Amino acid sequence: MKIFLVSSSLGEIKNALDFKLIDGVDFDLDLSALKKLNFGKDLSEPFKMVPGPCIVKASERSSQGILDEARQIVGLGINSVIKIPTTREGLKAASILVENDIPVCMFSKCTPIQVVMAGRPGGEFINLELPDNGQEEDFGELVSINKQYNLTSSLMVSGFTKMEQINEAIKAGTDIISISYEVLTDLV
């Protein structure tokens, strides 16, 4: 199992890397928000620091807009990954990006149909966002569906509010947990 840090703070990213606690970063920001952060003159600095995937959200909703934005995101580093919503336009863009060997993370709800739809383009990751309503998820079912239908995407779960949710996701065989710096430091 891998751990991705949800953060746009260079300090948090550096600390997590120093302790060898993370395998990747999910900035949980789109490109325009990322540009507003104080990374100095080099926007690609965090991409150089992190040896694993660095995920940036697409803010555009049309397939062409997502494709245009993806070109900019890919220019930030060889480890950049474009996070795309599981919508018709998102799936269309993701299919084109995957055909061109550009890493994609499909962002979806924690439902069986969303897992299947998000996995269809064959992107690198499916990011399942836990609902804010405290509803418990059957992670085992979602992991089984991913395997049953031979989806090649790694399942990543984010949006944890309780340690028990993380334990359940790990026990179910989730490929990646994506957590905040605060939650990460609570794990050890």
PDB file of C-alpha atoms in Angstrom:
ATOM      1  CA  MET A   1       0.000   0.000   0.000  1.00  0.00           C
ATOM      2  CA  LYS A   2       1.161   3.514  -0.799  1.00  0.00           C
ATOM      3  CA  ILE A   3       0.548   6.818   0.951  1.00  0.00           C
ATOM      4  CA  PHE A   4       0.014  10.085  -0.906  1.00  0.00           C
ATOM      5  CA  LEU A   5       0.126  13.391   0.936  1.00  0.00           C
ATOM      6  CA  VAL A   6      -2.691  15.859   0.252  1.00  0.00           C
ATOM      7  CA  SER A   7      -0.838  19.151   0.567  1.00  0.00           C
ATOM      8  CA  SER A   8       0.403  22.174  -1.326  1.00  0.00           C
ATOM      9  CA  SER A   9       2.865  23.186   1.413  1.00  0.00           C
ATOM     10  CA  LEU A  10       6.533  22.733   0.521  1.00  0.00           C
ATOM     11  CA  GLY A  11       7.341  22.450   4.242  1.00  0.00           C
ATOM     12  CA  GLU A  12       4.871  19.604   4.769  1.00  0.00           C
ATOM     13  CA  ILE A  13       6.046  17.841   1.621  1.00  0.00           C
ATOM     14  CA  LYS A  14       9.726  18.152   2.653  1.00  0.00           C
ATOM     15  CA  ASN A  15       9.027  16.870   6.176  1.00  0.00           C
ATOM     16  CA  ALA A  16       7.048  13.892   4.912  1.00  0.00           C
ATOM     17  CA  LEU A  17       9.797  13.068   2.408  1.00  0.00           C
ATOM     18  CA  ASP A  18      12.539  13.422   5.054  1.00  0.00           C
ATOM     19  CA  PHE A  19      10.823  10.769   7.163  1.00  0.00           C
ATOM     20  CA  LYS A  20      10.171   8.549   4.116  1.00  0.00           C
ATOM     21  CA  LEU A  21       6.429   8.578   4.857  1.00  0.00           C
ATOM     22  CA  ILE A  22       4.976   9.271   1.413  1.00  0.00           C
ATOM     23  CA  ASP A  23       5.048   7.864  -2.097  1.00  0.00           C
ATOM     24  CA  GLY A  24       3.386  10.766  -3.911  1.00  0.00           C
ATOM     25  CA  VAL A  25       1.573  14.085  -3.519  1.00  0.00           C
ATOM     26  CA  ASP A  26      -1.961  15.152  -4.381  1.00  0.00           C
ATOM     27  CA  PHE A  27      -1.897  18.947  -4.461  1.00  0.00           C
ATOM     28  CA  ASP A  28      -5.725  18.941  -4.472  1.00  0.00           C
ATOM     29  CA  LEU A  29      -5.486  22.173  -6.460  1.00  0.00           C
ATOM     30  CA  ASP A  30      -5.957  23.101 -10.069  1.00  0.00           C
ATOM     31  CA  LEU A  31      -3.172  24.651 -12.129  1.00  0.00           C
ATOM     32  CA  SER A  32      -4.292  28.266 -11.637  1.00  0.00           C
ATOM     33  CA  ALA A  33      -4.396  27.837  -7.830  1.00  0.00           C
ATOM     34  CA  LEU A  34      -1.017  26.084  -7.911  1.00  0.00           C
ATOM     35  CA  LYS A  35       0.473  29.043  -9.804  1.00  0.00           C
ATOM     36  CA  LYS A  36      -0.638  31.386  -6.994  1.00  0.00           C
ATOM     37  CA  LEU A  37       1.363  29.492  -4.362  1.00  0.00           C
ATOM     38  CA  ASN A  38       4.741  30.795  -3.295  1.00  0.00           C
ATOM     39  CA  PHE A  39       7.053  28.232  -4.885  1.00  0.00           C
ATOM     40  CA  GLY A  40       9.439  30.959  -5.949  1.00  0.00           C
ATOM     41  CA  LYS A  41      10.207  31.326  -9.626  1.00  0.00           C
ATOM     42  CA  ASP A  42      10.147  27.606 -10.277  1.00  0.00           C
ATOM     43  CA  LEU A  43       6.629  26.159 -10.244  1.00  0.00           C
ATOM     44  CA  SER A  44       8.131  22.740 -10.930  1.00  0.00           C
ATOM     45  CA  GLU A  45      10.095  22.689  -7.629  1.00  0.00           C
ATOM     46  CA  PRO A  46       7.724  20.341  -5.770  1.00  0.00           C
ATOM     47  CA  PHE A  47       7.650  18.023  -8.800  1.00  0.00           C
ATOM     48  CA  LYS A  48      11.444  17.780  -8.608  1.00  0.00           C
ATOM     49  CA  MET A  49      11.373  17.049  -4.854  1.00  0.00           C
ATOM     50  CA  VAL A  50       8.849  14.213  -4.979  1.00  0.00           C
ATOM     51  CA  PRO A  51      10.096  10.987  -6.576  1.00  0.00           C
ATOM     52  CA  GLY A  52       6.562   9.652  -7.065  1.00  0.00           C
ATOM     53  CA  PRO A  53       3.398  10.952  -8.705  1.00  0.00           C
ATOM     54  CA  CYS A  54       2.334  14.599  -8.247  1.00  0.00           C
ATOM     55  CA  ILE A  55      -1.381  15.047  -8.918  1.00  0.00           C
ATOM     56  CA  VAL A  56      -2.911  18.319 -10.144  1.00  0.00           C
ATOM     57  CA  LYS A  57      -6.654  18.807 -10.753  1.00  0.00           C
ATOM     58  CA  ALA A  58      -8.008  19.863 -14.102  1.00  0.00           C
ATOM     59  CA  SER A  59     -10.232  22.914 -13.608  1.00  0.00           C
ATOM     60  CA  GLU A  60     -11.743  22.809 -17.074  1.00  0.00           C
ATOM     61  CA  ARG A  61     -14.882  20.730 -17.617  1.00  0.00           C
ATOM     62  CA  SER A  62     -14.944  20.334 -21.399  1.00  0.00           C
ATOM     63  CA  SER A  63     -12.817  17.579 -22.906  1.00  0.00           C
ATOM     64  CA  GLN A  64     -10.888  20.083 -25.041  1.00  0.00           C
ATOM     65  CA  GLY A  65     -10.318  22.351 -22.039  1.00  0.00           C
ATOM     66  CA  ILE A  66      -9.019  19.401 -20.002  1.00  0.00           C
ATOM     67  CA  LEU A  67      -6.676  18.396 -22.841  1.00  0.00           C
ATOM     68  CA  ASP A  68      -5.323  21.949 -23.150  1.00  0.00           C
ATOM     69  CA  GLU A  69      -4.776  22.158 -19.402  1.00  0.00           C
ATOM     70  CA  ALA A  70      -3.132  18.720 -19.342  1.00  0.00           C
ATOM     71  CA  ARG A  71      -0.434  19.952 -21.737  1.00  0.00           C
ATOM     72  CA  GLN A  72       0.527  22.640 -19.218  1.00  0.00           C
ATOM     73  CA  ILE A  73       0.414  20.277 -16.236  1.00  0.00           C
ATOM     74  CA  VAL A  74       2.606  17.682 -17.967  1.00  0.00           C
ATOM     75  CA  GLY A  75       5.214  20.399 -18.503  1.00  0.00           C
ATOM     76  CA  LEU A  76       5.725  20.717 -14.743  1.00  0.00           C
ATOM     77  CA  GLY A  77       7.500  17.381 -14.405  1.00  0.00           C
ATOM     78  CA  ILE A  78       7.713  13.820 -15.669  1.00  0.00           C
ATOM     79  CA  ASN A  79       5.869  12.681 -12.538  1.00  0.00           C
ATOM     80  CA  SER A  80       2.837  14.935 -13.083  1.00  0.00           C
ATOM     81  CA  VAL A  81      -0.610  13.333 -13.129  1.00  0.00           C
ATOM     82  CA  ILE A  82      -3.838  15.033 -14.236  1.00  0.00           C
ATOM     83  CA  LYS A  83      -6.858  14.574 -11.936  1.00  0.00           C
ATOM     84  CA  ILE A  84     -10.051  14.504 -14.004  1.00  0.00           C
ATOM     85  CA  PRO A  85     -13.687  14.194 -12.882  1.00  0.00           C
ATOM     86  CA  THR A  86     -15.601  11.077 -13.903  1.00  0.00           C
ATOM     87  CA  THR A  87     -18.012  12.812 -16.270  1.00  0.00           C
ATOM     88  CA  ARG A  88     -18.690  12.210 -19.978  1.00  0.00           C
ATOM     89  CA  GLU A  89     -16.301  15.008 -20.947  1.00  0.00           C
ATOM     90  CA  GLY A  90     -13.752  13.852 -18.375  1.00  0.00           C
ATOM     91  CA  LEU A  91     -13.863  10.265 -19.634  1.00  0.00           C
ATOM     92  CA  LYS A  92     -13.436  11.459 -23.220  1.00  0.00           C
ATOM     93  CA  ALA A  93     -10.383  13.543 -22.300  1.00  0.00           C
ATOM     94  CA  ALA A  94      -8.936  10.779 -20.116  1.00  0.00           C
ATOM     95  CA  SER A  95      -9.163   8.247 -22.951  1.00  0.00           C
ATOM     96  CA  ILE A  96      -7.210  10.557 -25.253  1.00  0.00           C
ATOM     97  CA  LEU A  97      -4.583  11.303 -22.593  1.00  0.00           C
ATOM     98  CA  VAL A  98      -4.131   7.608 -21.738  1.00  0.00           C
ATOM     99  CA  GLU A  99      -3.720   6.798 -25.461  1.00  0.00           C
ATOM    100  CA  ASN A 100      -0.889   9.356 -25.451  1.00  0.00           C
ATOM    101  CA  ASP A 101       0.751   7.859 -22.332  1.00  0.00           C
ATOM    102  CA  ILE A 102      -0.131  10.830 -20.116  1.00  0.00           C
ATOM    103  CA  PRO A 103      -0.873   9.713 -16.532  1.00  0.00           C
ATOM    104  CA  VAL A 104      -4.458  10.267 -15.412  1.00  0.00           C
ATOM    105  CA  CYS A 105      -6.215  10.102 -12.048  1.00  0.00           C
ATOM    106  CA  MET A 106      -9.994   9.777 -12.366  1.00  0.00           C
ATOM    107  CA  PHE A 107     -11.802  11.508  -9.507  1.00  0.00           C
ATOM    108  CA  SER A 108     -15.046   9.746  -8.574  1.00  0.00           C
ATOM    109  CA  LYS A 109     -17.594   8.946  -5.908  1.00  0.00           C
ATOM    110  CA  CYS A 110     -17.385   5.809  -3.754  1.00  0.00           C
ATOM    111  CA  THR A 111     -19.960   3.818  -5.696  1.00  0.00           C
ATOM    112  CA  PRO A 112     -19.561   0.617  -7.724  1.00  0.00           C
ATOM    113  CA  ILE A 113     -20.704   2.204 -10.995  1.00  0.00           C
ATOM    114  CA  GLN A 114     -18.318   5.136 -10.543  1.00  0.00           C
ATOM    115  CA  VAL A 115     -15.404   2.723  -9.975  1.00  0.00           C
ATOM    116  CA  VAL A 116     -16.234   0.883 -13.199  1.00  0.00           C
ATOM    117  CA  MET A 117     -16.741   4.068 -15.220  1.00  0.00           C
ATOM    118  CA  ALA A 118     -13.592   5.713 -13.810  1.00  0.00           C
ATOM    119  CA  GLY A 119     -11.564   2.612 -14.660  1.00  0.00           C
ATOM    120  CA  ARG A 120     -12.673   2.375 -18.282  1.00  0.00           C
ATOM    121  CA  PRO A 121     -10.066   4.754 -19.759  1.00  0.00           C
ATOM    122  CA  GLY A 122      -7.289   2.746 -18.070  1.00  0.00           C
ATOM    123  CA  GLY A 123      -5.713   5.659 -16.241  1.00  0.00           C
ATOM    124  CA  GLU A 124      -3.085   5.323 -13.567  1.00  0.00           C
ATOM    125  CA  PHE A 125      -5.404   5.978 -10.601  1.00  0.00           C
ATOM    126  CA  ILE A 126      -9.034   6.083  -9.510  1.00  0.00           C
ATOM    127  CA  ASN A 127      -9.419   8.543  -6.642  1.00  0.00           C
ATOM    128  CA  LEU A 128     -12.449   7.673  -4.517  1.00  0.00           C
ATOM    129  CA  GLU A 129     -13.468  10.647  -2.392  1.00  0.00           C
ATOM    130  CA  LEU A 130     -15.255   9.705   0.817  1.00  0.00           C
ATOM    131  CA  PRO A 131     -18.576  11.515   1.275  1.00  0.00           C
ATOM    132  CA  ASP A 132     -18.801  14.280   3.883  1.00  0.00           C
ATOM    133  CA  ASN A 133     -21.965  12.806   5.381  1.00  0.00           C
ATOM    134  CA  GLY A 134     -20.101  10.265   7.523  1.00  0.00           C
ATOM    135  CA  GLN A 135     -21.581   7.361   5.559  1.00  0.00           C
ATOM    136  CA  GLU A 136     -19.523   4.202   5.945  1.00  0.00           C
ATOM    137  CA  GLU A 137     -18.131   2.733   2.747  1.00  0.00           C
ATOM    138  CA  ASP A 138     -17.628  -0.906   1.845  1.00  0.00           C
ATOM    139  CA  PHE A 139     -14.046  -0.620   0.671  1.00  0.00           C
ATOM    140  CA  GLY A 140     -13.837  -4.377   0.197  1.00  0.00           C
ATOM    141  CA  GLU A 141     -16.625  -4.249  -2.378  1.00  0.00           C
ATOM    142  CA  LEU A 142     -14.940  -1.432  -4.302  1.00  0.00           C
ATOM    143  CA  VAL A 143     -11.560  -3.207  -4.294  1.00  0.00           C
ATOM    144  CA  SER A 144     -13.264  -6.437  -5.448  1.00  0.00           C
ATOM    145  CA  ILE A 145     -15.012  -4.632  -8.301  1.00  0.00           C
ATOM    146  CA  ASN A 146     -11.710  -3.151  -9.447  1.00  0.00           C
ATOM    147  CA  LYS A 147     -10.165  -6.641  -9.536  1.00  0.00           C
ATOM    148  CA  GLN A 148     -13.259  -8.474 -10.823  1.00  0.00           C
ATOM    149  CA  TYR A 149     -13.429  -6.326 -13.943  1.00  0.00           C
ATOM    150  CA  ASN A 150      -9.646  -6.353 -14.455  1.00  0.00           C
ATOM    151  CA  LEU A 151      -9.412  -2.588 -14.212  1.00  0.00           C
ATOM    152  CA  THR A 152      -5.768  -1.576 -14.413  1.00  0.00           C
ATOM    153  CA  SER A 153      -6.082   1.600 -12.341  1.00  0.00           C
ATOM    154  CA  SER A 154      -4.819   1.701  -8.758  1.00  0.00           C
ATOM    155  CA  LEU A 155      -7.547   2.537  -6.230  1.00  0.00           C
ATOM    156  CA  MET A 156      -6.779   5.595  -4.136  1.00  0.00           C
ATOM    157  CA  VAL A 157      -9.087   6.661  -1.297  1.00  0.00           C
ATOM    158  CA  SER A 158      -9.136  10.212   0.086  1.00  0.00           C
ATOM    159  CA  GLY A 159     -11.271  12.377   2.346  1.00  0.00           C
ATOM    160  CA  PHE A 160     -10.723  10.417   5.556  1.00  0.00           C
ATOM    161  CA  THR A 161     -12.240  11.949   8.687  1.00  0.00           C
ATOM    162  CA  LYS A 162     -11.659   9.067  11.113  1.00  0.00           C
ATOM    163  CA  MET A 163      -8.734   6.744  11.742  1.00  0.00           C
ATOM    164  CA  GLU A 164     -11.134   3.782  11.555  1.00  0.00           C
ATOM    165  CA  GLN A 165     -11.863   4.639   7.913  1.00  0.00           C
ATOM    166  CA  ILE A 166      -8.152   4.405   7.140  1.00  0.00           C
ATOM    167  CA  ASN A 167      -7.912   1.051   8.917  1.00  0.00           C
ATOM    168  CA  GLU A 168     -10.896  -0.269   6.935  1.00  0.00           C
ATOM    169  CA  ALA A 169      -9.430   0.946   3.644  1.00  0.00           C
ATOM    170  CA  ILE A 170      -6.112  -0.753   4.436  1.00  0.00           C
ATOM    171  CA  LYS A 171      -7.776  -4.023   5.478  1.00  0.00           C
ATOM    172  CA  ALA A 172      -9.827  -4.041   2.268  1.00  0.00           C
ATOM    173  CA  GLY A 173      -6.684  -3.850   0.142  1.00  0.00           C
ATOM    174  CA  THR A 174      -6.886  -0.274  -1.119  1.00  0.00           C
ATOM    175  CA  ASP A 175      -3.806   0.475  -3.214  1.00  0.00           C
ATOM    176  CA  ILE A 176      -3.279   4.041  -1.956  1.00  0.00           C
ATOM    177  CA  ILE A 177      -4.530   6.219   0.862  1.00  0.00           C
ATOM    178  CA  SER A 178      -4.371   9.953   0.246  1.00  0.00           C
ATOM    179  CA  ILE A 179      -4.234  11.893   3.520  1.00  0.00           C
ATOM    180  CA  SER A 180      -3.509  15.323   4.950  1.00  0.00           C
ATOM    181  CA  TYR A 181      -0.274  16.129   6.766  1.00  0.00           C
ATOM    182  CA  GLU A 182      -2.145  16.257  10.075  1.00  0.00           C
ATOM    183  CA  VAL A 183      -3.573  12.765   9.576  1.00  0.00           C
ATOM    184  CA  LEU A 184      -0.188  11.506   8.358  1.00  0.00           C
ATOM    185  CA  THR A 185       1.547  12.651  11.533  1.00  0.00           C
ATOM    186  CA  ASP A 186      -1.213  11.037  13.614  1.00  0.00           C
ATOM    187  CA  LEU A 187      -0.442   7.673  11.986  1.00  0.00           C
ATOM    188  CA  VAL A 188       3.029   7.463  13.555  1.00  0.00           C
TER     189      VAL A 188
END
